[in-house]
Amino acid sequence: MSDPVVAEGARRNPELRRVAMRRRVAEAGFVRVDELAREFGVSIMTVHRDLGELEKRGFLHKVRGGATSAPTTTFHGDLEHRMQAQVEAKSAIAEEVLATEVESGQVIALDDSTTSLVLARLLPQRAPLTVVTHFLPVIRALAAQPGIELIGLGGRYDASYDSFLGRATAEAASELRPDVLFLSTTAVADGYCYLQSLGTMITRRALIASAARTVALIDHTKFDRRAQHRLVGIADLDRVVVDDATPSLTVRGLRARGARVDVVRAA
């Protein structure tokens, strides 16, 4: 850290140090434990404890010798990292569903996926719309847009997802009846969508149950991961949109299970 005052504050204050470590890992993508120990003036054991706490909160993933913010087969990735990943694929998927699924006057529900955020930024083209979401980046993106009525689903705030999650959010979602829900997932395996977080699973299941139509926006990287919590069968969704980097064998397998899968070409 270049500022000795900030460095000293981080050394003495565990929470301030963890915030700084989280930012350091997010910016670099990967940082070694010994580098963090030198940078923050603490022991390697202290760094391991700090990284363990940050991993538990979902901000990073501990790997041998350090920590990473990049997605792995079992870690969904830091929010900032996910927002910068697969931009072309997410844009192509979002443009496809905007053209074929969204009509003026609808009530649209968006989950807390970064693909839904890409779609949210396109929604003013179809105003007037009502948008239901529990994802703060979507609320920020649409808050000043004319013709967009926002309904925010409250509950317990989870900083690692920048969204409201859990039973209170699910209860709020159950009171509504959106025309269509756009959602994504952490992983797809054996015909099912999976999520890493229990709170995310609870919230997303409630959104699925409340919506008249469900459309999944899934880029090709989601087929190479694992996650803990089963969300929904892929064939139980009304439509699945993937990009053309998704293996054709994977697409055929999904269709064989009864899923309606459309493939869009990414730029």
PDB file of C-alpha atoms in Angstrom:
ATOM      1  CA  MET A   1       0.000   0.000   0.000  1.00  0.00           C
ATOM      2  CA  SER A   2       1.494   3.328  -0.993  1.00  0.00           C
ATOM      3  CA  ASP A   3      -0.139   5.403   1.777  1.00  0.00           C
ATOM      4  CA  PRO A   4       1.539   4.608   5.134  1.00  0.00           C
ATOM      5  CA  VAL A   5      -1.414   6.029   7.095  1.00  0.00           C
ATOM      6  CA  VAL A   6      -3.829   3.686   5.273  1.00  0.00           C
ATOM      7  CA  ALA A   7      -1.395   0.798   5.704  1.00  0.00           C
ATOM      8  CA  GLU A   8      -1.122   1.381   9.452  1.00  0.00           C
ATOM      9  CA  GLY A   9      -4.902   1.629   9.810  1.00  0.00           C
ATOM     10  CA  ALA A  10      -5.356  -1.644   7.902  1.00  0.00           C
ATOM     11  CA  ARG A  11      -2.729  -3.358  10.065  1.00  0.00           C
ATOM     12  CA  ARG A  12      -4.512  -2.380  13.276  1.00  0.00           C
ATOM     13  CA  ASN A  13      -8.139  -2.756  12.135  1.00  0.00           C
ATOM     14  CA  PRO A  14      -9.078  -6.278  10.911  1.00  0.00           C
ATOM     15  CA  GLU A  15     -12.211  -5.209   9.042  1.00  0.00           C
ATOM     16  CA  LEU A  16     -10.464  -2.316   7.306  1.00  0.00           C
ATOM     17  CA  ARG A  17      -7.650  -4.714   6.359  1.00  0.00           C
ATOM     18  CA  ARG A  18     -10.113  -7.244   4.930  1.00  0.00           C
ATOM     19  CA  VAL A  19     -11.807  -4.589   2.825  1.00  0.00           C
ATOM     20  CA  ALA A  20      -8.409  -3.541   1.477  1.00  0.00           C
ATOM     21  CA  MET A  21      -7.419  -7.173   0.814  1.00  0.00           C
ATOM     22  CA  ARG A  22     -10.681  -7.793  -1.008  1.00  0.00           C
ATOM     23  CA  ARG A  23     -10.030  -4.791  -3.282  1.00  0.00           C
ATOM     24  CA  ARG A  24      -6.420  -5.854  -3.838  1.00  0.00           C
ATOM     25  CA  VAL A  25      -7.455  -9.361  -4.924  1.00  0.00           C
ATOM     26  CA  ALA A  26     -10.312  -8.026  -7.094  1.00  0.00           C
ATOM     27  CA  GLU A  27      -7.971  -5.618  -8.902  1.00  0.00           C
ATOM     28  CA  ALA A  28      -5.139  -8.106  -9.424  1.00  0.00           C
ATOM     29  CA  GLY A  29      -7.213 -11.251 -10.025  1.00  0.00           C
ATOM     30  CA  PHE A  30      -4.729 -13.288  -7.965  1.00  0.00           C
ATOM     31  CA  VAL A  31      -2.511 -12.277  -5.042  1.00  0.00           C
ATOM     32  CA  ARG A  32      -0.086 -14.424  -3.053  1.00  0.00           C
ATOM     33  CA  VAL A  33      -0.401 -14.788   0.719  1.00  0.00           C
ATOM     34  CA  ASP A  34       3.194 -13.664   1.347  1.00  0.00           C
ATOM     35  CA  GLU A  35       2.627 -10.513  -0.745  1.00  0.00           C
ATOM     36  CA  LEU A  36      -0.427  -9.613   1.325  1.00  0.00           C
ATOM     37  CA  ALA A  37       1.473 -10.261   4.559  1.00  0.00           C
ATOM     38  CA  ARG A  38       4.258  -7.858   3.512  1.00  0.00           C
ATOM     39  CA  GLU A  39       1.848  -5.271   2.147  1.00  0.00           C
ATOM     40  CA  PHE A  40      -0.313  -5.118   5.272  1.00  0.00           C
ATOM     41  CA  GLY A  41       2.411  -5.736   7.834  1.00  0.00           C
ATOM     42  CA  VAL A  42       0.774  -8.816   9.373  1.00  0.00           C
ATOM     43  CA  SER A  43       1.658 -12.486   9.732  1.00  0.00           C
ATOM     44  CA  ILE A  44       0.906 -15.112   7.108  1.00  0.00           C
ATOM     45  CA  MET A  45      -1.427 -16.794   9.609  1.00  0.00           C
ATOM     46  CA  THR A  46      -3.385 -13.534   9.930  1.00  0.00           C
ATOM     47  CA  VAL A  47      -3.649 -13.287   6.141  1.00  0.00           C
ATOM     48  CA  HIS A  48      -5.002 -16.842   5.983  1.00  0.00           C
ATOM     49  CA  ARG A  49      -7.639 -15.972   8.597  1.00  0.00           C
ATOM     50  CA  ASP A  50      -8.615 -12.810   6.718  1.00  0.00           C
ATOM     51  CA  LEU A  51      -8.853 -14.628   3.397  1.00  0.00           C
ATOM     52  CA  GLY A  52     -10.881 -17.390   5.013  1.00  0.00           C
ATOM     53  CA  GLU A  53     -13.390 -14.854   6.293  1.00  0.00           C
ATOM     54  CA  LEU A  54     -13.578 -13.127   2.895  1.00  0.00           C
ATOM     55  CA  GLU A  55     -14.070 -16.500   1.188  1.00  0.00           C
ATOM     56  CA  LYS A  56     -16.898 -17.331   3.612  1.00  0.00           C
ATOM     57  CA  ARG A  57     -18.586 -14.048   2.633  1.00  0.00           C
ATOM     58  CA  GLY A  58     -18.255 -14.906  -1.060  1.00  0.00           C
ATOM     59  CA  PHE A  59     -15.763 -12.184  -2.052  1.00  0.00           C
ATOM     60  CA  LEU A  60     -12.899 -14.421  -3.223  1.00  0.00           C
ATOM     61  CA  HIS A  61     -11.641 -17.994  -3.440  1.00  0.00           C
ATOM     62  CA  LYS A  62      -8.607 -19.280  -1.565  1.00  0.00           C
ATOM     63  CA  VAL A  63      -6.222 -21.286  -3.690  1.00  0.00           C
ATOM     64  CA  ARG A  64      -2.790 -22.710  -3.027  1.00  0.00           C
ATOM     65  CA  GLY A  65      -0.483 -19.877  -2.057  1.00  0.00           C
ATOM     66  CA  GLY A  66      -3.012 -17.069  -2.357  1.00  0.00           C
ATOM     67  CA  ALA A  67      -6.494 -15.980  -3.361  1.00  0.00           C
ATOM     68  CA  THR A  68      -8.325 -15.273  -6.605  1.00  0.00           C
ATOM     69  CA  SER A  69     -11.366 -13.244  -7.622  1.00  0.00           C
ATOM     70  CA  ALA A  70     -11.780 -15.160 -10.880  1.00  0.00           C
ATOM     71  CA  PRO A  71     -14.508 -17.805 -11.229  1.00  0.00           C
ATOM     72  CA  THR A  72     -13.517 -21.441 -10.785  1.00  0.00           C
ATOM     73  CA  THR A  73     -15.521 -24.632 -11.108  1.00  0.00           C
ATOM     74  CA  THR A  74     -16.804 -24.131  -7.564  1.00  0.00           C
ATOM     75  CA  PHE A  75     -16.611 -20.334  -7.066  1.00  0.00           C
ATOM     76  CA  HIS A  76     -18.984 -17.976  -8.882  1.00  0.00           C
ATOM     77  CA  GLY A  77     -16.437 -15.140  -8.958  1.00  0.00           C
ATOM     78  CA  ASP A  78     -16.221 -11.686  -7.448  1.00  0.00           C
ATOM     79  CA  LEU A  79     -19.064  -9.418  -8.654  1.00  0.00           C
ATOM     80  CA  GLU A  80     -16.728  -6.951 -10.345  1.00  0.00           C
ATOM     81  CA  HIS A  81     -14.929  -9.780 -12.129  1.00  0.00           C
ATOM     82  CA  ARG A  82     -18.220 -11.286 -13.316  1.00  0.00           C
ATOM     83  CA  MET A  83     -19.374  -7.937 -14.692  1.00  0.00           C
ATOM     84  CA  GLN A  84     -16.301  -7.835 -16.924  1.00  0.00           C
ATOM     85  CA  ALA A  85     -16.479 -11.460 -18.081  1.00  0.00           C
ATOM     86  CA  GLN A  86     -18.087 -12.807 -21.286  1.00  0.00           C
ATOM     87  CA  VAL A  87     -19.277  -9.334 -22.299  1.00  0.00           C
ATOM     88  CA  GLU A  88     -19.931 -10.199 -25.962  1.00  0.00           C
ATOM     89  CA  ALA A  89     -21.869 -13.364 -25.141  1.00  0.00           C
ATOM     90  CA  LYS A  90     -23.990 -11.629 -22.517  1.00  0.00           C
ATOM     91  CA  SER A  91     -24.719  -8.739 -24.875  1.00  0.00           C
ATOM     92  CA  ALA A  92     -25.802 -11.063 -27.684  1.00  0.00           C
ATOM     93  CA  ILE A  93     -28.095 -13.008 -25.356  1.00  0.00           C
ATOM     94  CA  ALA A  94     -29.585  -9.816 -23.902  1.00  0.00           C
ATOM     95  CA  GLU A  95     -30.248  -8.306 -27.332  1.00  0.00           C
ATOM     96  CA  GLU A  96     -31.967 -11.499 -28.466  1.00  0.00           C
ATOM     97  CA  VAL A  97     -34.393 -11.612 -25.563  1.00  0.00           C
ATOM     98  CA  LEU A  98     -35.039  -7.877 -25.754  1.00  0.00           C
ATOM     99  CA  ALA A  99     -36.119  -8.322 -29.384  1.00  0.00           C
ATOM    100  CA  THR A 100     -38.209 -11.452 -28.847  1.00  0.00           C
ATOM    101  CA  GLU A 101     -39.498 -11.376 -25.265  1.00  0.00           C
ATOM    102  CA  VAL A 102     -39.936  -7.776 -24.102  1.00  0.00           C
ATOM    103  CA  GLU A 103     -42.972  -5.654 -25.000  1.00  0.00           C
ATOM    104  CA  SER A 104     -44.002  -2.229 -23.759  1.00  0.00           C
ATOM    105  CA  GLY A 105     -46.311  -2.345 -20.766  1.00  0.00           C
ATOM    106  CA  GLN A 106     -44.982  -5.615 -19.342  1.00  0.00           C
ATOM    107  CA  VAL A 107     -43.932  -6.331 -15.795  1.00  0.00           C
ATOM    108  CA  ILE A 108     -40.363  -7.647 -16.056  1.00  0.00           C
ATOM    109  CA  ALA A 109     -38.531  -9.438 -13.236  1.00  0.00           C
ATOM    110  CA  LEU A 110     -34.727  -9.564 -13.207  1.00  0.00           C
ATOM    111  CA  ASP A 111     -32.555 -11.688 -10.939  1.00  0.00           C
ATOM    112  CA  ASP A 112     -29.155 -10.652  -9.570  1.00  0.00           C
ATOM    113  CA  SER A 113     -27.076 -12.048 -12.422  1.00  0.00           C
ATOM    114  CA  THR A 114     -24.720  -9.899 -14.460  1.00  0.00           C
ATOM    115  CA  THR A 115     -26.446 -11.041 -17.676  1.00  0.00           C
ATOM    116  CA  SER A 116     -29.710  -9.636 -16.349  1.00  0.00           C
ATOM    117  CA  LEU A 117     -27.861  -6.379 -15.688  1.00  0.00           C
ATOM    118  CA  VAL A 118     -26.809  -6.223 -19.346  1.00  0.00           C
ATOM    119  CA  LEU A 119     -30.458  -6.700 -20.317  1.00  0.00           C
ATOM    120  CA  ALA A 120     -31.596  -4.076 -17.797  1.00  0.00           C
ATOM    121  CA  ARG A 121     -29.506  -1.431 -19.542  1.00  0.00           C
ATOM    122  CA  LEU A 122     -31.404  -2.158 -22.777  1.00  0.00           C
ATOM    123  CA  LEU A 123     -34.909  -2.082 -21.275  1.00  0.00           C
ATOM    124  CA  PRO A 124     -35.523   1.688 -21.670  1.00  0.00           C
ATOM    125  CA  GLN A 125     -35.829   0.960 -25.407  1.00  0.00           C
ATOM    126  CA  ARG A 126     -39.123  -0.817 -24.623  1.00  0.00           C
ATOM    127  CA  ALA A 127     -40.522   1.666 -22.081  1.00  0.00           C
ATOM    128  CA  PRO A 128     -42.963   1.951 -20.489  1.00  0.00           C
ATOM    129  CA  LEU A 129     -42.143  -1.067 -18.333  1.00  0.00           C
ATOM    130  CA  THR A 130     -42.369  -2.109 -14.720  1.00  0.00           C
ATOM    131  CA  VAL A 131     -39.180  -3.795 -13.501  1.00  0.00           C
ATOM    132  CA  VAL A 132     -39.045  -5.976 -10.387  1.00  0.00           C
ATOM    133  CA  THR A 133     -35.609  -6.792  -8.974  1.00  0.00           C
ATOM    134  CA  HIS A 134     -33.566  -7.416  -5.842  1.00  0.00           C
ATOM    135  CA  PHE A 135     -30.252  -6.504  -7.537  1.00  0.00           C
ATOM    136  CA  LEU A 136     -28.908  -3.064  -6.621  1.00  0.00           C
ATOM    137  CA  PRO A 137     -26.888  -2.574  -9.856  1.00  0.00           C
ATOM    138  CA  VAL A 138     -30.135  -2.989 -11.829  1.00  0.00           C
ATOM    139  CA  ILE A 139     -31.874  -0.448  -9.618  1.00  0.00           C
ATOM    140  CA  ARG A 140     -29.003   1.993 -10.101  1.00  0.00           C
ATOM    141  CA  ALA A 141     -29.011   1.451 -13.866  1.00  0.00           C
ATOM    142  CA  LEU A 142     -32.742   2.112 -14.239  1.00  0.00           C
ATOM    143  CA  ALA A 143     -33.455   4.592 -11.444  1.00  0.00           C
ATOM    144  CA  ALA A 144     -33.310   7.715 -13.639  1.00  0.00           C
ATOM    145  CA  GLN A 145     -34.776   6.192 -16.802  1.00  0.00           C
ATOM    146  CA  PRO A 146     -38.082   7.685 -18.009  1.00  0.00           C
ATOM    147  CA  GLY A 147     -40.901   5.208 -18.463  1.00  0.00           C
ATOM    148  CA  ILE A 148     -39.402   2.643 -16.081  1.00  0.00           C
ATOM    149  CA  GLU A 149     -41.288   1.939 -12.862  1.00  0.00           C
ATOM    150  CA  LEU A 150     -39.060   0.135 -10.378  1.00  0.00           C
ATOM    151  CA  ILE A 151     -40.178  -2.291  -7.673  1.00  0.00           C
ATOM    152  CA  GLY A 152     -37.332  -3.233  -5.337  1.00  0.00           C
ATOM    153  CA  LEU A 153     -37.511  -6.469  -3.364  1.00  0.00           C
ATOM    154  CA  GLY A 154     -36.031  -5.876   0.076  1.00  0.00           C
ATOM    155  CA  GLY A 155     -34.713  -8.273   2.680  1.00  0.00           C
ATOM    156  CA  ARG A 156     -31.251  -9.157   3.964  1.00  0.00           C
ATOM    157  CA  TYR A 157     -28.528  -7.362   2.022  1.00  0.00           C
ATOM    158  CA  ASP A 158     -25.594  -9.511   0.860  1.00  0.00           C
ATOM    159  CA  ALA A 159     -22.594  -7.378  -0.080  1.00  0.00           C
ATOM    160  CA  SER A 160     -20.854 -10.150  -2.033  1.00  0.00           C
ATOM    161  CA  TYR A 161     -23.794 -10.224  -4.473  1.00  0.00           C
ATOM    162  CA  ASP A 162     -24.815  -6.541  -4.045  1.00  0.00           C
ATOM    163  CA  SER A 163     -28.384  -7.738  -3.732  1.00  0.00           C
ATOM    164  CA  PHE A 164     -31.124  -8.603  -1.261  1.00  0.00           C
ATOM    165  CA  LEU A 165     -31.445 -12.334  -0.651  1.00  0.00           C
ATOM    166  CA  GLY A 166     -33.204 -14.881   1.521  1.00  0.00           C
ATOM    167  CA  ARG A 167     -36.636 -15.579   2.892  1.00  0.00           C
ATOM    168  CA  ALA A 168     -37.817 -11.987   3.318  1.00  0.00           C
ATOM    169  CA  THR A 169     -36.926 -11.237  -0.308  1.00  0.00           C
ATOM    170  CA  ALA A 170     -38.615 -14.453  -1.415  1.00  0.00           C
ATOM    171  CA  GLU A 171     -41.781 -13.507   0.457  1.00  0.00           C
ATOM    172  CA  ALA A 172     -41.822 -10.112  -1.259  1.00  0.00           C
ATOM    173  CA  ALA A 173     -41.398 -11.799  -4.645  1.00  0.00           C
ATOM    174  CA  SER A 174     -44.274 -14.190  -3.959  1.00  0.00           C
ATOM    175  CA  GLU A 175     -46.689 -11.258  -3.694  1.00  0.00           C
ATOM    176  CA  LEU A 176     -46.091 -10.239  -7.315  1.00  0.00           C
ATOM    177  CA  ARG A 177     -46.940 -11.744 -10.713  1.00  0.00           C
ATOM    178  CA  PRO A 178     -44.412 -10.626 -13.361  1.00  0.00           C
ATOM    179  CA  ASP A 179     -45.162 -11.327 -17.013  1.00  0.00           C
ATOM    180  CA  VAL A 180     -41.660 -12.709 -17.509  1.00  0.00           C
ATOM    181  CA  LEU A 181     -38.623 -13.444 -15.356  1.00  0.00           C
ATOM    182  CA  PHE A 182     -35.142 -13.255 -16.839  1.00  0.00           C
ATOM    183  CA  LEU A 183     -32.628 -15.250 -14.831  1.00  0.00           C
ATOM    184  CA  SER A 184     -29.259 -16.899 -15.042  1.00  0.00           C
ATOM    185  CA  THR A 185     -27.450 -19.568 -13.046  1.00  0.00           C
ATOM    186  CA  THR A 186     -24.032 -20.441 -11.671  1.00  0.00           C
ATOM    187  CA  ALA A 187     -23.849 -23.870 -13.264  1.00  0.00           C
ATOM    188  CA  VAL A 188     -25.784 -26.343 -15.422  1.00  0.00           C
ATOM    189  CA  ALA A 189     -25.256 -30.067 -14.928  1.00  0.00           C
ATOM    190  CA  ASP A 190     -27.309 -33.175 -15.682  1.00  0.00           C
ATOM    191  CA  GLY A 191     -30.251 -31.115 -16.851  1.00  0.00           C
ATOM    192  CA  TYR A 192     -30.456 -28.882 -13.779  1.00  0.00           C
ATOM    193  CA  CYS A 193     -29.460 -25.321 -12.918  1.00  0.00           C
ATOM    194  CA  TYR A 194     -27.362 -24.932  -9.769  1.00  0.00           C
ATOM    195  CA  LEU A 195     -26.432 -21.988  -7.554  1.00  0.00           C
ATOM    196  CA  GLN A 196     -23.633 -21.530  -5.055  1.00  0.00           C
ATOM    197  CA  SER A 197     -25.568 -19.553  -2.418  1.00  0.00           C
ATOM    198  CA  LEU A 198     -28.518 -20.840  -0.391  1.00  0.00           C
ATOM    199  CA  GLY A 199     -29.942 -17.315  -0.115  1.00  0.00           C
ATOM    200  CA  THR A 200     -29.753 -16.896  -3.875  1.00  0.00           C
ATOM    201  CA  MET A 201     -31.487 -20.230  -4.398  1.00  0.00           C
ATOM    202  CA  ILE A 202     -34.338 -19.352  -2.029  1.00  0.00           C
ATOM    203  CA  THR A 203     -34.873 -15.975  -3.694  1.00  0.00           C
ATOM    204  CA  ARG A 204     -34.635 -17.254  -7.250  1.00  0.00           C
ATOM    205  CA  ARG A 205     -37.046 -20.134  -6.637  1.00  0.00           C
ATOM    206  CA  ALA A 206     -39.627 -17.622  -5.394  1.00  0.00           C
ATOM    207  CA  LEU A 207     -39.137 -15.492  -8.498  1.00  0.00           C
ATOM    208  CA  ILE A 208     -39.579 -18.538 -10.738  1.00  0.00           C
ATOM    209  CA  ALA A 209     -42.767 -19.541  -8.940  1.00  0.00           C
ATOM    210  CA  SER A 210     -44.241 -16.044  -9.221  1.00  0.00           C
ATOM    211  CA  ALA A 211     -43.538 -15.399 -12.916  1.00  0.00           C
ATOM    212  CA  ALA A 212     -45.931 -16.245 -15.729  1.00  0.00           C
ATOM    213  CA  ARG A 213     -42.955 -17.009 -18.003  1.00  0.00           C
ATOM    214  CA  THR A 214     -39.323 -17.866 -17.281  1.00  0.00           C
ATOM    215  CA  VAL A 215     -36.414 -17.239 -19.636  1.00  0.00           C
ATOM    216  CA  ALA A 216     -32.876 -18.293 -18.720  1.00  0.00           C
ATOM    217  CA  LEU A 217     -29.886 -16.366 -20.065  1.00  0.00           C
ATOM    218  CA  ILE A 218     -26.893 -18.707 -19.877  1.00  0.00           C
ATOM    219  CA  ASP A 219     -23.477 -18.117 -21.441  1.00  0.00           C
ATOM    220  CA  HIS A 220     -21.250 -21.049 -22.372  1.00  0.00           C
ATOM    221  CA  THR A 221     -18.987 -20.834 -19.295  1.00  0.00           C
ATOM    222  CA  LYS A 222     -21.806 -21.990 -17.006  1.00  0.00           C
ATOM    223  CA  PHE A 223     -21.588 -25.517 -18.434  1.00  0.00           C
ATOM    224  CA  ASP A 224     -18.094 -26.085 -17.016  1.00  0.00           C
ATOM    225  CA  ARG A 225     -18.782 -25.365 -13.356  1.00  0.00           C
ATOM    226  CA  ARG A 226     -20.238 -26.913 -10.220  1.00  0.00           C
ATOM    227  CA  ALA A 227     -22.368 -25.410  -7.470  1.00  0.00           C
ATOM    228  CA  GLN A 228     -24.048 -26.663  -4.320  1.00  0.00           C
ATOM    229  CA  HIS A 229     -27.760 -25.892  -4.553  1.00  0.00           C
ATOM    230  CA  ARG A 230     -30.130 -27.266  -7.193  1.00  0.00           C
ATOM    231  CA  LEU A 231     -32.411 -24.531  -8.503  1.00  0.00           C
ATOM    232  CA  VAL A 232     -34.648 -25.870 -11.270  1.00  0.00           C
ATOM    233  CA  GLY A 233     -34.739 -28.403 -14.063  1.00  0.00           C
ATOM    234  CA  ILE A 234     -33.705 -26.858 -17.362  1.00  0.00           C
ATOM    235  CA  ALA A 235     -36.792 -28.344 -19.052  1.00  0.00           C
ATOM    236  CA  ASP A 236     -39.045 -26.646 -16.484  1.00  0.00           C
ATOM    237  CA  LEU A 237     -38.067 -23.228 -17.826  1.00  0.00           C
ATOM    238  CA  ASP A 238     -40.039 -21.800 -20.724  1.00  0.00           C
ATOM    239  CA  ARG A 239     -36.958 -20.880 -22.737  1.00  0.00           C
ATOM    240  CA  VAL A 240     -33.180 -21.066 -22.506  1.00  0.00           C
ATOM    241  CA  VAL A 241     -30.945 -18.737 -24.538  1.00  0.00           C
ATOM    242  CA  VAL A 242     -27.239 -19.550 -24.904  1.00  0.00           C
ATOM    243  CA  ASP A 243     -24.394 -18.163 -26.996  1.00  0.00           C
ATOM    244  CA  ASP A 244     -22.780 -19.979 -29.893  1.00  0.00           C
ATOM    245  CA  ALA A 245     -19.664 -20.912 -27.929  1.00  0.00           C
ATOM    246  CA  THR A 246     -21.798 -23.455 -26.089  1.00  0.00           C
ATOM    247  CA  PRO A 247     -20.789 -26.916 -27.366  1.00  0.00           C
ATOM    248  CA  SER A 248     -23.291 -28.360 -29.827  1.00  0.00           C
ATOM    249  CA  LEU A 249     -23.272 -31.632 -27.891  1.00  0.00           C
ATOM    250  CA  THR A 250     -24.375 -29.712 -24.790  1.00  0.00           C
ATOM    251  CA  VAL A 251     -27.188 -28.014 -26.691  1.00  0.00           C
ATOM    252  CA  ARG A 252     -28.395 -31.337 -28.120  1.00  0.00           C
ATOM    253  CA  GLY A 253     -28.320 -32.870 -24.658  1.00  0.00           C
ATOM    254  CA  LEU A 254     -30.463 -30.069 -23.214  1.00  0.00           C
ATOM    255  CA  ARG A 255     -32.970 -30.374 -26.034  1.00  0.00           C
ATOM    256  CA  ALA A 256     -33.117 -34.135 -25.544  1.00  0.00           C
ATOM    257  CA  ARG A 257     -34.186 -33.466 -21.969  1.00  0.00           C
ATOM    258  CA  GLY A 258     -37.101 -31.391 -23.224  1.00  0.00           C
ATOM    259  CA  ALA A 259     -35.624 -27.916 -22.903  1.00  0.00           C
ATOM    260  CA  ARG A 260     -36.353 -25.226 -25.475  1.00  0.00           C
ATOM    261  CA  VAL A 261     -32.867 -23.930 -26.259  1.00  0.00           C
ATOM    262  CA  ASP A 262     -32.063 -21.099 -28.671  1.00  0.00           C
ATOM    263  CA  VAL A 263     -28.497 -20.354 -29.701  1.00  0.00           C
ATOM    264  CA  VAL A 264     -27.464 -16.783 -30.533  1.00  0.00           C
ATOM    265  CA  ARG A 265     -24.319 -15.681 -32.271  1.00  0.00           C
ATOM    266  CA  ALA A 266     -21.942 -13.537 -30.218  1.00  0.00           C
ATOM    267  CA  ALA A 267     -19.956 -10.820 -31.989  1.00  0.00           C
TER     268      ALA A 267
END
